[in-house]
């Protein structure tokens, strides 16, 4: 005979709802642990797919370097200029330090520096500049049009600022762009990131 006691049926429904709630809570905890242990998605969600896809620059020997040239190895790319008094040497020194801190894994990604100062930095100048940081860095530059195209492709800002006496300096973006081995934007590093956070991003880059 079926149980028709209203109070007993209410208790049964209550227990069923509690079981459902506990199951949902357990699933939420598992998803949270997965996020914490595996980190967020590697590619920035919603980033345009064409970031860093359309550029043609030259290396220290004048050889062309494009997005296709760099594919196959993850890379960290930074835009600046060789006469930069602070941001560029600080950032490249930090990248060299991070690469060294990663040990053998540091060889699994490239560091790329792009000079936006075509008026001063010739290909050989950029090559000599990156040699100062004691780690392999690919130095690139190009014509004003090539540099403008590359900056536009990577969504990087730069602007020449006139100084007294006819000289100039250049304001420019200060973040490092991390591109995965397929040439897709993965994430950005800033000088505000802790060393541990930067190393974690770089390890995700080469994973």
mmCIF file of the C-alpha atoms, coordinates in Angstrom:
data_MODEL
# 
_entry.id   MODEL 
# 
loop_
_atom_site.group_PDB 
_atom_site.id 
_atom_site.type_symbol 
_atom_site.label_atom_id 
_atom_site.label_alt_id 
_atom_site.label_comp_id 
_atom_site.label_asym_id 
_atom_site.label_entity_id 
_atom_site.label_seq_id 
_atom_site.pdbx_PDB_ins_code 
_atom_site.Cartn_x 
_atom_site.Cartn_y 
_atom_site.Cartn_z 
_atom_site.occupancy 
_atom_site.B_iso_or_equiv 
_atom_site.pdbx_formal_charge 
_atom_site.auth_seq_id 
_atom_site.auth_comp_id 
_atom_site.auth_asym_id 
_atom_site.auth_atom_id 
_atom_site.pdbx_PDB_model_num 
ATOM 1   C CA . UNK A 1 1   ? 0.000  0.000  0.000   1.00 0.00 ? 1   UNK A CA 1 
ATOM 2   C CA . UNK A 1 2   ? 1.366  3.437  -0.927  1.00 0.00 ? 2   UNK A CA 1 
ATOM 3   C CA . UNK A 1 3   ? 2.475  5.795  1.873   1.00 0.00 ? 3   UNK A CA 1 
ATOM 4   C CA . UNK A 1 4   ? -0.033 8.667  1.915   1.00 0.00 ? 4   UNK A CA 1 
ATOM 5   C CA . UNK A 1 5   ? 1.065  10.320 5.179   1.00 0.00 ? 5   UNK A CA 1 
ATOM 6   C CA . UNK A 1 6   ? 1.594  14.020 4.165   1.00 0.00 ? 6   UNK A CA 1 
ATOM 7   C CA . UNK A 1 7   ? 4.205  14.659 6.871   1.00 0.00 ? 7   UNK A CA 1 
ATOM 8   C CA . UNK A 1 8   ? 6.207  11.563 5.917   1.00 0.00 ? 8   UNK A CA 1 
ATOM 9   C CA . UNK A 1 9   ? 6.081  12.540 2.225   1.00 0.00 ? 9   UNK A CA 1 
ATOM 10  C CA . UNK A 1 10  ? 7.259  16.055 3.107   1.00 0.00 ? 10  UNK A CA 1 
ATOM 11  C CA . UNK A 1 11  ? 10.240 14.652 5.041   1.00 0.00 ? 11  UNK A CA 1 
ATOM 12  C CA . UNK A 1 12  ? 11.139 12.427 2.075   1.00 0.00 ? 12  UNK A CA 1 
ATOM 13  C CA . UNK A 1 13  ? 11.011 15.406 -0.324  1.00 0.00 ? 13  UNK A CA 1 
ATOM 14  C CA . UNK A 1 14  ? 13.172 17.442 2.081   1.00 0.00 ? 14  UNK A CA 1 
ATOM 15  C CA . UNK A 1 15  ? 15.833 14.719 2.224   1.00 0.00 ? 15  UNK A CA 1 
ATOM 16  C CA . UNK A 1 16  ? 15.802 14.396 -1.571  1.00 0.00 ? 16  UNK A CA 1 
ATOM 17  C CA . UNK A 1 17  ? 16.361 18.163 -1.938  1.00 0.00 ? 17  UNK A CA 1 
ATOM 18  C CA . UNK A 1 18  ? 19.204 18.001 0.596   1.00 0.00 ? 18  UNK A CA 1 
ATOM 19  C CA . UNK A 1 19  ? 20.864 15.214 -1.390  1.00 0.00 ? 19  UNK A CA 1 
ATOM 20  C CA . UNK A 1 20  ? 20.559 17.264 -4.588  1.00 0.00 ? 20  UNK A CA 1 
ATOM 21  C CA . UNK A 1 21  ? 22.026 20.317 -2.827  1.00 0.00 ? 21  UNK A CA 1 
ATOM 22  C CA . UNK A 1 22  ? 24.952 18.284 -1.456  1.00 0.00 ? 22  UNK A CA 1 
ATOM 23  C CA . UNK A 1 23  ? 25.655 16.833 -4.899  1.00 0.00 ? 23  UNK A CA 1 
ATOM 24  C CA . UNK A 1 24  ? 25.684 20.334 -6.430  1.00 0.00 ? 24  UNK A CA 1 
ATOM 25  C CA . UNK A 1 25  ? 27.984 21.587 -3.656  1.00 0.00 ? 25  UNK A CA 1 
ATOM 26  C CA . UNK A 1 26  ? 30.363 18.683 -4.246  1.00 0.00 ? 26  UNK A CA 1 
ATOM 27  C CA . UNK A 1 27  ? 30.488 19.419 -7.977  1.00 0.00 ? 27  UNK A CA 1 
ATOM 28  C CA . UNK A 1 28  ? 31.196 23.067 -7.271  1.00 0.00 ? 28  UNK A CA 1 
ATOM 29  C CA . UNK A 1 29  ? 34.077 22.141 -4.958  1.00 0.00 ? 29  UNK A CA 1 
ATOM 30  C CA . UNK A 1 30  ? 35.552 19.818 -7.585  1.00 0.00 ? 30  UNK A CA 1 
ATOM 31  C CA . UNK A 1 31  ? 35.367 22.513 -10.264 1.00 0.00 ? 31  UNK A CA 1 
ATOM 32  C CA . UNK A 1 32  ? 36.954 25.040 -7.914  1.00 0.00 ? 32  UNK A CA 1 
ATOM 33  C CA . UNK A 1 33  ? 39.809 22.647 -7.115  1.00 0.00 ? 33  UNK A CA 1 
ATOM 34  C CA . UNK A 1 34  ? 40.303 21.975 -10.835 1.00 0.00 ? 34  UNK A CA 1 
ATOM 35  C CA . UNK A 1 35  ? 40.560 25.707 -11.487 1.00 0.00 ? 35  UNK A CA 1 
ATOM 36  C CA . UNK A 1 36  ? 43.022 26.209 -8.681  1.00 0.00 ? 36  UNK A CA 1 
ATOM 37  C CA . UNK A 1 37  ? 45.238 23.294 -9.645  1.00 0.00 ? 37  UNK A CA 1 
ATOM 38  C CA . UNK A 1 38  ? 45.116 23.686 -13.416 1.00 0.00 ? 38  UNK A CA 1 
ATOM 39  C CA . UNK A 1 39  ? 44.774 27.456 -13.694 1.00 0.00 ? 39  UNK A CA 1 
ATOM 40  C CA . UNK A 1 40  ? 42.591 29.478 -16.012 1.00 0.00 ? 40  UNK A CA 1 
ATOM 41  C CA . UNK A 1 41  ? 42.334 28.793 -19.745 1.00 0.00 ? 41  UNK A CA 1 
ATOM 42  C CA . UNK A 1 42  ? 45.693 29.362 -21.402 1.00 0.00 ? 42  UNK A CA 1 
ATOM 43  C CA . UNK A 1 43  ? 44.494 31.676 -24.143 1.00 0.00 ? 43  UNK A CA 1 
ATOM 44  C CA . UNK A 1 44  ? 42.954 34.986 -23.111 1.00 0.00 ? 44  UNK A CA 1 
ATOM 45  C CA . UNK A 1 45  ? 39.227 34.549 -23.503 1.00 0.00 ? 45  UNK A CA 1 
ATOM 46  C CA . UNK A 1 46  ? 37.761 36.809 -26.155 1.00 0.00 ? 46  UNK A CA 1 
ATOM 47  C CA . UNK A 1 47  ? 41.109 37.958 -27.531 1.00 0.00 ? 47  UNK A CA 1 
ATOM 48  C CA . UNK A 1 48  ? 40.984 38.620 -31.285 1.00 0.00 ? 48  UNK A CA 1 
ATOM 49  C CA . UNK A 1 49  ? 42.394 35.642 -33.154 1.00 0.00 ? 49  UNK A CA 1 
ATOM 50  C CA . UNK A 1 50  ? 44.499 37.856 -35.408 1.00 0.00 ? 50  UNK A CA 1 
ATOM 51  C CA . UNK A 1 51  ? 46.697 39.322 -32.646 1.00 0.00 ? 51  UNK A CA 1 
ATOM 52  C CA . UNK A 1 52  ? 50.315 39.032 -33.779 1.00 0.00 ? 52  UNK A CA 1 
ATOM 53  C CA . UNK A 1 53  ? 49.428 37.425 -37.079 1.00 0.00 ? 53  UNK A CA 1 
ATOM 54  C CA . UNK A 1 54  ? 50.266 40.173 -39.561 1.00 0.00 ? 54  UNK A CA 1 
ATOM 55  C CA . UNK A 1 55  ? 53.772 41.604 -39.442 1.00 0.00 ? 55  UNK A CA 1 
ATOM 56  C CA . UNK A 1 56  ? 57.060 41.438 -41.270 1.00 0.00 ? 56  UNK A CA 1 
ATOM 57  C CA . UNK A 1 57  ? 60.201 42.688 -39.512 1.00 0.00 ? 57  UNK A CA 1 
ATOM 58  C CA . UNK A 1 58  ? 63.937 42.044 -39.913 1.00 0.00 ? 58  UNK A CA 1 
ATOM 59  C CA . UNK A 1 59  ? 66.529 40.568 -37.580 1.00 0.00 ? 59  UNK A CA 1 
ATOM 60  C CA . UNK A 1 60  ? 70.068 41.851 -36.951 1.00 0.00 ? 60  UNK A CA 1 
ATOM 61  C CA . UNK A 1 61  ? 71.202 40.468 -40.289 1.00 0.00 ? 61  UNK A CA 1 
ATOM 62  C CA . UNK A 1 62  ? 68.325 41.983 -42.223 1.00 0.00 ? 62  UNK A CA 1 
ATOM 63  C CA . UNK A 1 63  ? 66.569 38.643 -42.643 1.00 0.00 ? 63  UNK A CA 1 
ATOM 64  C CA . UNK A 1 64  ? 62.762 38.815 -42.628 1.00 0.00 ? 64  UNK A CA 1 
ATOM 65  C CA . UNK A 1 65  ? 60.894 37.542 -39.572 1.00 0.00 ? 65  UNK A CA 1 
ATOM 66  C CA . UNK A 1 66  ? 57.126 37.048 -39.684 1.00 0.00 ? 66  UNK A CA 1 
ATOM 67  C CA . UNK A 1 67  ? 54.474 35.367 -37.562 1.00 0.00 ? 67  UNK A CA 1 
ATOM 68  C CA . UNK A 1 68  ? 55.072 32.195 -39.562 1.00 0.00 ? 68  UNK A CA 1 
ATOM 69  C CA . UNK A 1 69  ? 58.806 32.365 -38.798 1.00 0.00 ? 69  UNK A CA 1 
ATOM 70  C CA . UNK A 1 70  ? 58.130 32.391 -35.057 1.00 0.00 ? 70  UNK A CA 1 
ATOM 71  C CA . UNK A 1 71  ? 55.531 29.636 -35.002 1.00 0.00 ? 71  UNK A CA 1 
ATOM 72  C CA . UNK A 1 72  ? 56.557 26.345 -33.433 1.00 0.00 ? 72  UNK A CA 1 
ATOM 73  C CA . UNK A 1 73  ? 58.173 27.855 -30.324 1.00 0.00 ? 73  UNK A CA 1 
ATOM 74  C CA . UNK A 1 74  ? 56.355 29.910 -27.668 1.00 0.00 ? 74  UNK A CA 1 
ATOM 75  C CA . UNK A 1 75  ? 57.674 33.442 -27.352 1.00 0.00 ? 75  UNK A CA 1 
ATOM 76  C CA . UNK A 1 76  ? 57.538 36.519 -25.159 1.00 0.00 ? 76  UNK A CA 1 
ATOM 77  C CA . UNK A 1 77  ? 57.585 39.705 -27.229 1.00 0.00 ? 77  UNK A CA 1 
ATOM 78  C CA . UNK A 1 78  ? 58.261 43.233 -26.010 1.00 0.00 ? 78  UNK A CA 1 
ATOM 79  C CA . UNK A 1 79  ? 58.303 46.540 -27.905 1.00 0.00 ? 79  UNK A CA 1 
ATOM 80  C CA . UNK A 1 80  ? 60.638 49.413 -27.031 1.00 0.00 ? 80  UNK A CA 1 
ATOM 81  C CA . UNK A 1 81  ? 63.821 51.167 -28.189 1.00 0.00 ? 81  UNK A CA 1 
ATOM 82  C CA . UNK A 1 82  ? 67.508 50.916 -27.433 1.00 0.00 ? 82  UNK A CA 1 
ATOM 83  C CA . UNK A 1 83  ? 67.846 54.409 -25.944 1.00 0.00 ? 83  UNK A CA 1 
ATOM 84  C CA . UNK A 1 84  ? 64.992 53.767 -23.515 1.00 0.00 ? 84  UNK A CA 1 
ATOM 85  C CA . UNK A 1 85  ? 66.324 54.850 -20.114 1.00 0.00 ? 85  UNK A CA 1 
ATOM 86  C CA . UNK A 1 86  ? 64.356 52.574 -17.817 1.00 0.00 ? 86  UNK A CA 1 
ATOM 87  C CA . UNK A 1 87  ? 61.439 50.410 -18.961 1.00 0.00 ? 87  UNK A CA 1 
ATOM 88  C CA . UNK A 1 88  ? 63.232 48.514 -21.732 1.00 0.00 ? 88  UNK A CA 1 
ATOM 89  C CA . UNK A 1 89  ? 66.446 47.600 -19.886 1.00 0.00 ? 89  UNK A CA 1 
ATOM 90  C CA . UNK A 1 90  ? 64.456 46.769 -16.758 1.00 0.00 ? 90  UNK A CA 1 
ATOM 91  C CA . UNK A 1 91  ? 61.993 44.554 -18.627 1.00 0.00 ? 91  UNK A CA 1 
ATOM 92  C CA . UNK A 1 92  ? 64.618 42.734 -20.686 1.00 0.00 ? 92  UNK A CA 1 
ATOM 93  C CA . UNK A 1 93  ? 66.800 42.207 -17.607 1.00 0.00 ? 93  UNK A CA 1 
ATOM 94  C CA . UNK A 1 94  ? 63.780 40.769 -15.794 1.00 0.00 ? 94  UNK A CA 1 
ATOM 95  C CA . UNK A 1 95  ? 62.952 38.452 -18.682 1.00 0.00 ? 95  UNK A CA 1 
ATOM 96  C CA . UNK A 1 96  ? 66.567 37.276 -18.746 1.00 0.00 ? 96  UNK A CA 1 
ATOM 97  C CA . UNK A 1 97  ? 66.371 36.623 -14.997 1.00 0.00 ? 97  UNK A CA 1 
ATOM 98  C CA . UNK A 1 98  ? 63.086 34.714 -15.326 1.00 0.00 ? 98  UNK A CA 1 
ATOM 99  C CA . UNK A 1 99  ? 64.510 32.620 -18.117 1.00 0.00 ? 99  UNK A CA 1 
ATOM 100 C CA . UNK A 1 100 ? 67.508 31.733 -15.977 1.00 0.00 ? 100 UNK A CA 1 
ATOM 101 C CA . UNK A 1 101 ? 65.249 30.961 -12.999 1.00 0.00 ? 101 UNK A CA 1 
ATOM 102 C CA . UNK A 1 102 ? 63.383 28.396 -15.115 1.00 0.00 ? 102 UNK A CA 1 
ATOM 103 C CA . UNK A 1 103 ? 66.558 26.374 -15.649 1.00 0.00 ? 103 UNK A CA 1 
ATOM 104 C CA . UNK A 1 104 ? 66.444 24.074 -18.662 1.00 0.00 ? 104 UNK A CA 1 
ATOM 105 C CA . UNK A 1 105 ? 62.806 25.045 -19.265 1.00 0.00 ? 105 UNK A CA 1 
ATOM 106 C CA . UNK A 1 106 ? 64.008 28.551 -20.051 1.00 0.00 ? 106 UNK A CA 1 
ATOM 107 C CA . UNK A 1 107 ? 65.235 27.271 -23.411 1.00 0.00 ? 107 UNK A CA 1 
ATOM 108 C CA . UNK A 1 108 ? 61.689 26.295 -24.365 1.00 0.00 ? 108 UNK A CA 1 
ATOM 109 C CA . UNK A 1 109 ? 60.580 29.810 -25.235 1.00 0.00 ? 109 UNK A CA 1 
ATOM 110 C CA . UNK A 1 110 ? 62.034 32.774 -27.097 1.00 0.00 ? 110 UNK A CA 1 
ATOM 111 C CA . UNK A 1 111 ? 62.399 36.339 -25.922 1.00 0.00 ? 111 UNK A CA 1 
ATOM 112 C CA . UNK A 1 112 ? 61.759 38.799 -28.752 1.00 0.00 ? 112 UNK A CA 1 
ATOM 113 C CA . UNK A 1 113 ? 62.486 42.516 -28.615 1.00 0.00 ? 113 UNK A CA 1 
ATOM 114 C CA . UNK A 1 114 ? 61.109 44.871 -31.273 1.00 0.00 ? 114 UNK A CA 1 
ATOM 115 C CA . UNK A 1 115 ? 62.573 48.340 -31.595 1.00 0.00 ? 115 UNK A CA 1 
ATOM 116 C CA . UNK A 1 116 ? 60.001 50.941 -32.616 1.00 0.00 ? 116 UNK A CA 1 
ATOM 117 C CA . UNK A 1 117 ? 62.739 53.538 -33.219 1.00 0.00 ? 117 UNK A CA 1 
ATOM 118 C CA . UNK A 1 118 ? 63.493 53.093 -36.899 1.00 0.00 ? 118 UNK A CA 1 
ATOM 119 C CA . UNK A 1 119 ? 65.116 56.535 -36.990 1.00 0.00 ? 119 UNK A CA 1 
ATOM 120 C CA . UNK A 1 120 ? 67.934 55.465 -34.673 1.00 0.00 ? 120 UNK A CA 1 
ATOM 121 C CA . UNK A 1 121 ? 67.941 51.673 -34.213 1.00 0.00 ? 121 UNK A CA 1 
ATOM 122 C CA . UNK A 1 122 ? 69.260 49.890 -37.264 1.00 0.00 ? 122 UNK A CA 1 
ATOM 123 C CA . UNK A 1 123 ? 69.107 46.065 -37.332 1.00 0.00 ? 123 UNK A CA 1 
ATOM 124 C CA . UNK A 1 124 ? 72.710 45.671 -36.176 1.00 0.00 ? 124 UNK A CA 1 
ATOM 125 C CA . UNK A 1 125 ? 72.138 48.197 -33.363 1.00 0.00 ? 125 UNK A CA 1 
ATOM 126 C CA . UNK A 1 126 ? 69.207 46.174 -32.062 1.00 0.00 ? 126 UNK A CA 1 
ATOM 127 C CA . UNK A 1 127 ? 71.280 42.991 -32.266 1.00 0.00 ? 127 UNK A CA 1 
ATOM 128 C CA . UNK A 1 128 ? 74.105 44.571 -30.264 1.00 0.00 ? 128 UNK A CA 1 
ATOM 129 C CA . UNK A 1 129 ? 71.610 45.922 -27.713 1.00 0.00 ? 129 UNK A CA 1 
ATOM 130 C CA . UNK A 1 130 ? 69.926 42.592 -26.941 1.00 0.00 ? 130 UNK A CA 1 
ATOM 131 C CA . UNK A 1 131 ? 73.374 40.989 -26.525 1.00 0.00 ? 131 UNK A CA 1 
ATOM 132 C CA . UNK A 1 132 ? 73.846 43.141 -23.432 1.00 0.00 ? 132 UNK A CA 1 
ATOM 133 C CA . UNK A 1 133 ? 71.342 41.102 -21.411 1.00 0.00 ? 133 UNK A CA 1 
ATOM 134 C CA . UNK A 1 134 ? 73.307 37.871 -21.315 1.00 0.00 ? 134 UNK A CA 1 
ATOM 135 C CA . UNK A 1 135 ? 70.560 35.610 -22.643 1.00 0.00 ? 135 UNK A CA 1 
ATOM 136 C CA . UNK A 1 136 ? 69.392 34.784 -26.173 1.00 0.00 ? 136 UNK A CA 1 
ATOM 137 C CA . UNK A 1 137 ? 67.041 37.533 -27.314 1.00 0.00 ? 137 UNK A CA 1 
ATOM 138 C CA . UNK A 1 138 ? 65.858 37.927 -30.883 1.00 0.00 ? 138 UNK A CA 1 
ATOM 139 C CA . UNK A 1 139 ? 66.121 41.613 -31.787 1.00 0.00 ? 139 UNK A CA 1 
ATOM 140 C CA . UNK A 1 140 ? 63.874 42.902 -34.548 1.00 0.00 ? 140 UNK A CA 1 
ATOM 141 C CA . UNK A 1 141 ? 63.094 46.184 -36.236 1.00 0.00 ? 141 UNK A CA 1 
ATOM 142 C CA . UNK A 1 142 ? 62.045 47.420 -39.658 1.00 0.00 ? 142 UNK A CA 1 
ATOM 143 C CA . UNK A 1 143 ? 60.921 50.365 -41.701 1.00 0.00 ? 143 UNK A CA 1 
ATOM 144 C CA . UNK A 1 144 ? 58.448 52.827 -40.156 1.00 0.00 ? 144 UNK A CA 1 
ATOM 145 C CA . UNK A 1 145 ? 55.634 51.079 -42.017 1.00 0.00 ? 145 UNK A CA 1 
ATOM 146 C CA . UNK A 1 146 ? 56.749 47.610 -40.928 1.00 0.00 ? 146 UNK A CA 1 
ATOM 147 C CA . UNK A 1 147 ? 57.004 48.714 -37.309 1.00 0.00 ? 147 UNK A CA 1 
ATOM 148 C CA . UNK A 1 148 ? 53.611 50.414 -37.424 1.00 0.00 ? 148 UNK A CA 1 
ATOM 149 C CA . UNK A 1 149 ? 52.061 47.257 -38.886 1.00 0.00 ? 149 UNK A CA 1 
ATOM 150 C CA . UNK A 1 150 ? 53.665 45.067 -36.212 1.00 0.00 ? 150 UNK A CA 1 
ATOM 151 C CA . UNK A 1 151 ? 52.547 47.357 -33.389 1.00 0.00 ? 151 UNK A CA 1 
ATOM 152 C CA . UNK A 1 152 ? 49.026 47.393 -34.795 1.00 0.00 ? 152 UNK A CA 1 
ATOM 153 C CA . UNK A 1 153 ? 49.022 43.614 -35.091 1.00 0.00 ? 153 UNK A CA 1 
ATOM 154 C CA . UNK A 1 154 ? 50.065 43.168 -31.437 1.00 0.00 ? 154 UNK A CA 1 
ATOM 155 C CA . UNK A 1 155 ? 47.851 46.080 -30.230 1.00 0.00 ? 155 UNK A CA 1 
ATOM 156 C CA . UNK A 1 156 ? 50.919 47.927 -28.965 1.00 0.00 ? 156 UNK A CA 1 
ATOM 157 C CA . UNK A 1 157 ? 51.057 51.696 -28.485 1.00 0.00 ? 157 UNK A CA 1 
ATOM 158 C CA . UNK A 1 158 ? 54.067 53.884 -29.223 1.00 0.00 ? 158 UNK A CA 1 
ATOM 159 C CA . UNK A 1 159 ? 54.516 57.585 -29.884 1.00 0.00 ? 159 UNK A CA 1 
ATOM 160 C CA . UNK A 1 160 ? 57.538 59.765 -30.546 1.00 0.00 ? 160 UNK A CA 1 
ATOM 161 C CA . UNK A 1 161 ? 57.849 62.662 -28.066 1.00 0.00 ? 161 UNK A CA 1 
ATOM 162 C CA . UNK A 1 162 ? 60.020 65.634 -29.144 1.00 0.00 ? 162 UNK A CA 1 
ATOM 163 C CA . UNK A 1 163 ? 62.634 66.884 -26.674 1.00 0.00 ? 163 UNK A CA 1 
ATOM 164 C CA . UNK A 1 164 ? 64.514 70.150 -26.433 1.00 0.00 ? 164 UNK A CA 1 
ATOM 165 C CA . UNK A 1 165 ? 67.466 70.363 -28.779 1.00 0.00 ? 165 UNK A CA 1 
ATOM 166 C CA . UNK A 1 166 ? 65.823 68.381 -31.547 1.00 0.00 ? 166 UNK A CA 1 
ATOM 167 C CA . UNK A 1 167 ? 66.134 64.981 -29.864 1.00 0.00 ? 167 UNK A CA 1 
ATOM 168 C CA . UNK A 1 168 ? 63.192 62.773 -28.979 1.00 0.00 ? 168 UNK A CA 1 
ATOM 169 C CA . UNK A 1 169 ? 62.078 59.934 -26.744 1.00 0.00 ? 169 UNK A CA 1 
ATOM 170 C CA . UNK A 1 170 ? 59.343 57.359 -27.309 1.00 0.00 ? 170 UNK A CA 1 
ATOM 171 C CA . UNK A 1 171 ? 56.396 56.497 -25.114 1.00 0.00 ? 171 UNK A CA 1 
ATOM 172 C CA . UNK A 1 172 ? 55.390 52.878 -25.557 1.00 0.00 ? 172 UNK A CA 1 
ATOM 173 C CA . UNK A 1 173 ? 53.431 49.997 -24.066 1.00 0.00 ? 173 UNK A CA 1 
ATOM 174 C CA . UNK A 1 174 ? 55.252 48.360 -21.187 1.00 0.00 ? 174 UNK A CA 1 
ATOM 175 C CA . UNK A 1 175 ? 53.723 44.871 -21.131 1.00 0.00 ? 175 UNK A CA 1 
ATOM 176 C CA . UNK A 1 176 ? 55.252 41.649 -22.405 1.00 0.00 ? 176 UNK A CA 1 
ATOM 177 C CA . UNK A 1 177 ? 53.029 39.635 -24.733 1.00 0.00 ? 177 UNK A CA 1 
ATOM 178 C CA . UNK A 1 178 ? 53.112 35.857 -24.420 1.00 0.00 ? 178 UNK A CA 1 
ATOM 179 C CA . UNK A 1 179 ? 52.359 33.944 -27.621 1.00 0.00 ? 179 UNK A CA 1 
ATOM 180 C CA . UNK A 1 180 ? 51.964 30.176 -27.645 1.00 0.00 ? 180 UNK A CA 1 
ATOM 181 C CA . UNK A 1 181 ? 53.670 27.795 -30.066 1.00 0.00 ? 181 UNK A CA 1 
ATOM 182 C CA . UNK A 1 182 ? 50.773 28.152 -32.495 1.00 0.00 ? 182 UNK A CA 1 
ATOM 183 C CA . UNK A 1 183 ? 51.264 31.913 -32.596 1.00 0.00 ? 183 UNK A CA 1 
ATOM 184 C CA . UNK A 1 184 ? 48.168 32.678 -30.525 1.00 0.00 ? 184 UNK A CA 1 
ATOM 185 C CA . UNK A 1 185 ? 47.984 35.263 -27.779 1.00 0.00 ? 185 UNK A CA 1 
ATOM 186 C CA . UNK A 1 186 ? 48.136 33.493 -24.430 1.00 0.00 ? 186 UNK A CA 1 
ATOM 187 C CA . UNK A 1 187 ? 48.516 36.228 -21.813 1.00 0.00 ? 187 UNK A CA 1 
ATOM 188 C CA . UNK A 1 188 ? 50.373 39.376 -20.819 1.00 0.00 ? 188 UNK A CA 1 
ATOM 189 C CA . UNK A 1 189 ? 53.074 40.045 -18.251 1.00 0.00 ? 189 UNK A CA 1 
ATOM 190 C CA . UNK A 1 190 ? 53.444 43.378 -16.526 1.00 0.00 ? 190 UNK A CA 1 
ATOM 191 C CA . UNK A 1 191 ? 56.077 44.744 -14.195 1.00 0.00 ? 191 UNK A CA 1 
ATOM 192 C CA . UNK A 1 192 ? 53.423 44.544 -11.456 1.00 0.00 ? 192 UNK A CA 1 
ATOM 193 C CA . UNK A 1 193 ? 53.342 40.744 -11.605 1.00 0.00 ? 193 UNK A CA 1 
ATOM 194 C CA . UNK A 1 194 ? 55.270 39.022 -8.849  1.00 0.00 ? 194 UNK A CA 1 
ATOM 195 C CA . UNK A 1 195 ? 58.146 36.782 -9.842  1.00 0.00 ? 195 UNK A CA 1 
ATOM 196 C CA . UNK A 1 196 ? 56.157 33.697 -8.858  1.00 0.00 ? 196 UNK A CA 1 
ATOM 197 C CA . UNK A 1 197 ? 53.191 34.820 -10.957 1.00 0.00 ? 197 UNK A CA 1 
ATOM 198 C CA . UNK A 1 198 ? 55.429 35.580 -13.954 1.00 0.00 ? 198 UNK A CA 1 
ATOM 199 C CA . UNK A 1 199 ? 57.158 32.203 -13.683 1.00 0.00 ? 199 UNK A CA 1 
ATOM 200 C CA . UNK A 1 200 ? 53.776 30.472 -13.481 1.00 0.00 ? 200 UNK A CA 1 
ATOM 201 C CA . UNK A 1 201 ? 52.664 32.222 -16.684 1.00 0.00 ? 201 UNK A CA 1 
ATOM 202 C CA . UNK A 1 202 ? 55.875 31.291 -18.468 1.00 0.00 ? 202 UNK A CA 1 
ATOM 203 C CA . UNK A 1 203 ? 55.552 27.665 -17.373 1.00 0.00 ? 203 UNK A CA 1 
ATOM 204 C CA . UNK A 1 204 ? 52.002 27.631 -18.733 1.00 0.00 ? 204 UNK A CA 1 
ATOM 205 C CA . UNK A 1 205 ? 53.383 29.125 -21.938 1.00 0.00 ? 205 UNK A CA 1 
ATOM 206 C CA . UNK A 1 206 ? 55.717 26.196 -22.540 1.00 0.00 ? 206 UNK A CA 1 
ATOM 207 C CA . UNK A 1 207 ? 53.394 23.467 -21.215 1.00 0.00 ? 207 UNK A CA 1 
# 
